[in-house]
């Protein structure tokens, strides 16, 4: 149970940090500028905001899903899905930024904690 809780905590921390930092560093300044081109339409601004927050929602939901699944004694499928998404996100982060990033490193730790949860249980 400890490994599942650690994986969930790491995933939720990364998700919250990603959403807050995205709003403050990227979306806020972008939307404060005069709207031109694609971002002129309010619907496109809403879609852009939603796309930035989608990974955060996925990470948090999968992290919580790993814990809930462990509590209920369900199969390990959700853990395997979570590991795949966490690892793919961490690797994608590394490839996109071309350097280690705290969020990517935490997602790798969440991947490891989820793997440990599967092995131990």
JSON list of C-alpha atoms in Angstrom, two decimals:
[
{"chain": "A", "resi": 1, "resn": "UNK", "atom": "CA", "xyz": [0.00, 0.00, 0.00]},
{"chain": "A", "resi": 2, "resn": "UNK", "atom": "CA", "xyz": [2.92, 2.33, 0.71]},
{"chain": "A", "resi": 3, "resn": "UNK", "atom": "CA", "xyz": [4.20, 2.11, -2.87]},
{"chain": "A", "resi": 4, "resn": "UNK", "atom": "CA", "xyz": [0.76, 2.84, -4.31]},
{"chain": "A", "resi": 5, "resn": "UNK", "atom": "CA", "xyz": [0.38, 5.83, -1.98]},
{"chain": "A", "resi": 6, "resn": "UNK", "atom": "CA", "xyz": [3.82, 7.11, -2.99]},
{"chain": "A", "resi": 7, "resn": "UNK", "atom": "CA", "xyz": [2.98, 6.76, -6.68]},
{"chain": "A", "resi": 8, "resn": "UNK", "atom": "CA", "xyz": [-0.31, 8.60, -6.18]},
{"chain": "A", "resi": 9, "resn": "UNK", "atom": "CA", "xyz": [1.32, 11.37, -4.17]},
{"chain": "A", "resi": 10, "resn": "UNK", "atom": "CA", "xyz": [4.02, 11.92, -6.78]},
{"chain": "A", "resi": 11, "resn": "UNK", "atom": "CA", "xyz": [1.48, 11.90, -9.63]},
{"chain": "A", "resi": 12, "resn": "UNK", "atom": "CA", "xyz": [-0.82, 14.39, -7.88]},
{"chain": "A", "resi": 13, "resn": "UNK", "atom": "CA", "xyz": [2.11, 16.69, -6.97]},
{"chain": "A", "resi": 14, "resn": "UNK", "atom": "CA", "xyz": [3.29, 16.71, -10.58]},
{"chain": "A", "resi": 15, "resn": "UNK", "atom": "CA", "xyz": [-0.27, 17.32, -11.81]},
{"chain": "A", "resi": 16, "resn": "UNK", "atom": "CA", "xyz": [-0.90, 20.26, -9.48]},
{"chain": "A", "resi": 17, "resn": "UNK", "atom": "CA", "xyz": [2.50, 21.80, -10.19]},
{"chain": "A", "resi": 18, "resn": "UNK", "atom": "CA", "xyz": [2.02, 21.37, -13.94]},
{"chain": "A", "resi": 19, "resn": "UNK", "atom": "CA", "xyz": [-1.35, 23.10, -13.87]},
{"chain": "A", "resi": 20, "resn": "UNK", "atom": "CA", "xyz": [-0.22, 25.99, -11.67]},
{"chain": "A", "resi": 21, "resn": "UNK", "atom": "CA", "xyz": [3.01, 26.58, -13.57]},
{"chain": "A", "resi": 22, "resn": "UNK", "atom": "CA", "xyz": [1.23, 26.30, -16.94]},
{"chain": "A", "resi": 23, "resn": "UNK", "atom": "CA", "xyz": [-1.28, 28.95, -15.90]},
{"chain": "A", "resi": 24, "resn": "UNK", "atom": "CA", "xyz": [1.30, 31.35, -14.46]},
{"chain": "A", "resi": 25, "resn": "UNK", "atom": "CA", "xyz": [4.18, 30.95, -16.89]},
{"chain": "A", "resi": 26, "resn": "UNK", "atom": "CA", "xyz": [2.60, 30.05, -20.23]},
{"chain": "A", "resi": 27, "resn": "UNK", "atom": "CA", "xyz": [-1.15, 30.59, -20.45]},
{"chain": "A", "resi": 28, "resn": "UNK", "atom": "CA", "xyz": [-1.42, 33.76, -18.37]},
{"chain": "A", "resi": 29, "resn": "UNK", "atom": "CA", "xyz": [1.15, 35.73, -20.38]},
{"chain": "A", "resi": 30, "resn": "UNK", "atom": "CA", "xyz": [-0.15, 34.27, -23.65]},
{"chain": "A", "resi": 31, "resn": "UNK", "atom": "CA", "xyz": [-3.73, 35.30, -22.95]},
{"chain": "A", "resi": 32, "resn": "UNK", "atom": "CA", "xyz": [-2.76, 38.76, -21.66]},
{"chain": "A", "resi": 33, "resn": "UNK", "atom": "CA", "xyz": [-1.37, 39.66, -25.09]},
{"chain": "A", "resi": 34, "resn": "UNK", "atom": "CA", "xyz": [-3.79, 41.03, -27.68]},
{"chain": "A", "resi": 35, "resn": "UNK", "atom": "CA", "xyz": [-5.65, 38.14, -29.26]},
{"chain": "A", "resi": 36, "resn": "UNK", "atom": "CA", "xyz": [-4.62, 37.52, -32.85]},
{"chain": "A", "resi": 37, "resn": "UNK", "atom": "CA", "xyz": [-4.95, 34.65, -35.24]},
{"chain": "A", "resi": 38, "resn": "UNK", "atom": "CA", "xyz": [-6.20, 31.37, -33.86]},
{"chain": "A", "resi": 39, "resn": "UNK", "atom": "CA", "xyz": [-6.37, 32.61, -30.26]},
{"chain": "A", "resi": 40, "resn": "UNK", "atom": "CA", "xyz": [-8.75, 35.40, -31.22]},
{"chain": "A", "resi": 41, "resn": "UNK", "atom": "CA", "xyz": [-11.76, 33.12, -30.80]},
{"chain": "A", "resi": 42, "resn": "UNK", "atom": "CA", "xyz": [-12.76, 32.51, -27.17]},
{"chain": "A", "resi": 43, "resn": "UNK", "atom": "CA", "xyz": [-13.45, 28.86, -27.97]},
{"chain": "A", "resi": 44, "resn": "UNK", "atom": "CA", "xyz": [-9.86, 28.37, -29.14]},
{"chain": "A", "resi": 45, "resn": "UNK", "atom": "CA", "xyz": [-8.56, 29.94, -25.94]},
{"chain": "A", "resi": 46, "resn": "UNK", "atom": "CA", "xyz": [-10.70, 27.51, -23.94]},
{"chain": "A", "resi": 47, "resn": "UNK", "atom": "CA", "xyz": [-9.49, 24.56, -26.00]},
{"chain": "A", "resi": 48, "resn": "UNK", "atom": "CA", "xyz": [-5.87, 25.65, -25.55]},
{"chain": "A", "resi": 49, "resn": "UNK", "atom": "CA", "xyz": [-6.34, 25.90, -21.79]},
{"chain": "A", "resi": 50, "resn": "UNK", "atom": "CA", "xyz": [-8.03, 22.48, -21.68]},
{"chain": "A", "resi": 51, "resn": "UNK", "atom": "CA", "xyz": [-5.21, 20.88, -23.69]},
{"chain": "A", "resi": 52, "resn": "UNK", "atom": "CA", "xyz": [-2.63, 22.25, -21.25]},
{"chain": "A", "resi": 53, "resn": "UNK", "atom": "CA", "xyz": [-4.49, 20.78, -18.26]},
{"chain": "A", "resi": 54, "resn": "UNK", "atom": "CA", "xyz": [-5.36, 17.39, -19.77]},
{"chain": "A", "resi": 55, "resn": "UNK", "atom": "CA", "xyz": [-2.04, 15.72, -18.86]},
{"chain": "A", "resi": 56, "resn": "UNK", "atom": "CA", "xyz": [-2.41, 16.99, -15.29]},
{"chain": "A", "resi": 57, "resn": "UNK", "atom": "CA", "xyz": [-5.86, 15.46, -14.98]},
{"chain": "A", "resi": 58, "resn": "UNK", "atom": "CA", "xyz": [-4.60, 12.16, -16.43]},
{"chain": "A", "resi": 59, "resn": "UNK", "atom": "CA", "xyz": [-1.62, 11.95, -14.06]},
{"chain": "A", "resi": 60, "resn": "UNK", "atom": "CA", "xyz": [-3.71, 12.75, -10.99]},
{"chain": "A", "resi": 61, "resn": "UNK", "atom": "CA", "xyz": [-6.53, 10.37, -11.97]},
{"chain": "A", "resi": 62, "resn": "UNK", "atom": "CA", "xyz": [-4.14, 7.50, -12.67]},
{"chain": "A", "resi": 63, "resn": "UNK", "atom": "CA", "xyz": [-2.26, 8.09, -9.42]},
{"chain": "A", "resi": 64, "resn": "UNK", "atom": "CA", "xyz": [-5.47, 8.04, -7.40]},
{"chain": "A", "resi": 65, "resn": "UNK", "atom": "CA", "xyz": [-6.66, 5.07, -9.45]},
{"chain": "A", "resi": 66, "resn": "UNK", "atom": "CA", "xyz": [-3.58, 3.06, -8.45]},
{"chain": "A", "resi": 67, "resn": "UNK", "atom": "CA", "xyz": [-4.31, 3.64, -4.75]},
{"chain": "A", "resi": 68, "resn": "UNK", "atom": "CA", "xyz": [-8.03, 2.95, -5.03]},
{"chain": "A", "resi": 69, "resn": "UNK", "atom": "CA", "xyz": [-7.33, -0.19, -7.01]},
{"chain": "A", "resi": 70, "resn": "UNK", "atom": "CA", "xyz": [-4.90, -1.41, -4.35]},
{"chain": "A", "resi": 71, "resn": "UNK", "atom": "CA", "xyz": [-7.41, -0.67, -1.57]},
{"chain": "A", "resi": 72, "resn": "UNK", "atom": "CA", "xyz": [-10.10, -2.64, -3.39]},
{"chain": "A", "resi": 73, "resn": "UNK", "atom": "CA", "xyz": [-7.75, -5.49, -4.28]},
{"chain": "A", "resi": 74, "resn": "UNK", "atom": "CA", "xyz": [-8.42, -5.19, -8.00]},
{"chain": "A", "resi": 75, "resn": "UNK", "atom": "CA", "xyz": [-6.26, -6.47, -10.85]},
{"chain": "A", "resi": 76, "resn": "UNK", "atom": "CA", "xyz": [-3.02, -4.71, -11.75]},
{"chain": "A", "resi": 77, "resn": "UNK", "atom": "CA", "xyz": [-4.28, -3.38, -15.09]},
{"chain": "A", "resi": 78, "resn": "UNK", "atom": "CA", "xyz": [-4.70, 0.21, -13.86]},
{"chain": "A", "resi": 79, "resn": "UNK", "atom": "CA", "xyz": [-1.17, 0.09, -12.43]},
{"chain": "A", "resi": 80, "resn": "UNK", "atom": "CA", "xyz": [0.24, -1.05, -15.78]},
{"chain": "A", "resi": 81, "resn": "UNK", "atom": "CA", "xyz": [-1.65, 1.72, -17.57]},
{"chain": "A", "resi": 82, "resn": "UNK", "atom": "CA", "xyz": [-0.41, 4.26, -15.02]},
{"chain": "A", "resi": 83, "resn": "UNK", "atom": "CA", "xyz": [3.18, 3.06, -15.40]},
{"chain": "A", "resi": 84, "resn": "UNK", "atom": "CA", "xyz": [2.94, 3.36, -19.17]},
{"chain": "A", "resi": 85, "resn": "UNK", "atom": "CA", "xyz": [1.51, 6.89, -19.04]},
{"chain": "A", "resi": 86, "resn": "UNK", "atom": "CA", "xyz": [3.94, 8.07, -16.34]},
{"chain": "A", "resi": 87, "resn": "UNK", "atom": "CA", "xyz": [6.96, 6.65, -18.19]},
{"chain": "A", "resi": 88, "resn": "UNK", "atom": "CA", "xyz": [5.84, 7.94, -21.60]},
{"chain": "A", "resi": 89, "resn": "UNK", "atom": "CA", "xyz": [5.22, 11.39, -20.14]},
{"chain": "A", "resi": 90, "resn": "UNK", "atom": "CA", "xyz": [8.61, 11.45, -18.43]},
{"chain": "A", "resi": 91, "resn": "UNK", "atom": "CA", "xyz": [10.43, 10.33, -21.57]},
{"chain": "A", "resi": 92, "resn": "UNK", "atom": "CA", "xyz": [8.45, 12.79, -23.70]},
{"chain": "A", "resi": 93, "resn": "UNK", "atom": "CA", "xyz": [9.36, 15.55, -21.26]},
{"chain": "A", "resi": 94, "resn": "UNK", "atom": "CA", "xyz": [13.05, 14.63, -21.52]},
{"chain": "A", "resi": 95, "resn": "UNK", "atom": "CA", "xyz": [12.96, 14.50, -25.31]},
{"chain": "A", "resi": 96, "resn": "UNK", "atom": "CA", "xyz": [11.06, 17.79, -25.62]},
{"chain": "A", "resi": 97, "resn": "UNK", "atom": "CA", "xyz": [13.23, 19.72, -23.17]},
{"chain": "A", "resi": 98, "resn": "UNK", "atom": "CA", "xyz": [16.49, 17.91, -23.99]},
{"chain": "A", "resi": 99, "resn": "UNK", "atom": "CA", "xyz": [17.44, 17.98, -20.33]},
{"chain": "A", "resi": 100, "resn": "UNK", "atom": "CA", "xyz": [16.17, 16.49, -17.07]},
{"chain": "A", "resi": 101, "resn": "UNK", "atom": "CA", "xyz": [13.20, 18.33, -15.61]},
{"chain": "A", "resi": 102, "resn": "UNK", "atom": "CA", "xyz": [11.77, 18.01, -12.06]},
{"chain": "A", "resi": 103, "resn": "UNK", "atom": "CA", "xyz": [8.33, 16.98, -13.34]},
{"chain": "A", "resi": 104, "resn": "UNK", "atom": "CA", "xyz": [9.77, 14.30, -15.58]},
{"chain": "A", "resi": 105, "resn": "UNK", "atom": "CA", "xyz": [11.99, 12.98, -12.81]},
{"chain": "A", "resi": 106, "resn": "UNK", "atom": "CA", "xyz": [9.04, 12.82, -10.42]},
{"chain": "A", "resi": 107, "resn": "UNK", "atom": "CA", "xyz": [7.03, 10.94, -13.04]},
{"chain": "A", "resi": 108, "resn": "UNK", "atom": "CA", "xyz": [9.90, 8.45, -13.38]},
{"chain": "A", "resi": 109, "resn": "UNK", "atom": "CA", "xyz": [9.80, 8.00, -9.62]},
{"chain": "A", "resi": 110, "resn": "UNK", "atom": "CA", "xyz": [6.02, 7.48, -9.84]},
{"chain": "A", "resi": 111, "resn": "UNK", "atom": "CA", "xyz": [6.67, 4.84, -12.50]},
{"chain": "A", "resi": 112, "resn": "UNK", "atom": "CA", "xyz": [9.13, 3.09, -10.21]},
{"chain": "A", "resi": 113, "resn": "UNK", "atom": "CA", "xyz": [6.80, 3.30, -7.21]},
{"chain": "A", "resi": 114, "resn": "UNK", "atom": "CA", "xyz": [3.97, 1.83, -9.27]},
{"chain": "A", "resi": 115, "resn": "UNK", "atom": "CA", "xyz": [6.25, -0.99, -10.46]},
{"chain": "A", "resi": 116, "resn": "UNK", "atom": "CA", "xyz": [7.29, -1.64, -6.85]},
{"chain": "A", "resi": 117, "resn": "UNK", "atom": "CA", "xyz": [3.62, -1.76, -5.86]},
{"chain": "A", "resi": 118, "resn": "UNK", "atom": "CA", "xyz": [2.95, -4.41, -8.49]},
{"chain": "A", "resi": 119, "resn": "UNK", "atom": "CA", "xyz": [5.99, -6.47, -7.47]},
{"chain": "A", "resi": 120, "resn": "UNK", "atom": "CA", "xyz": [5.31, -6.30, -3.73]},
{"chain": "A", "resi": 121, "resn": "UNK", "atom": "CA", "xyz": [1.62, -7.09, -4.03]}
]
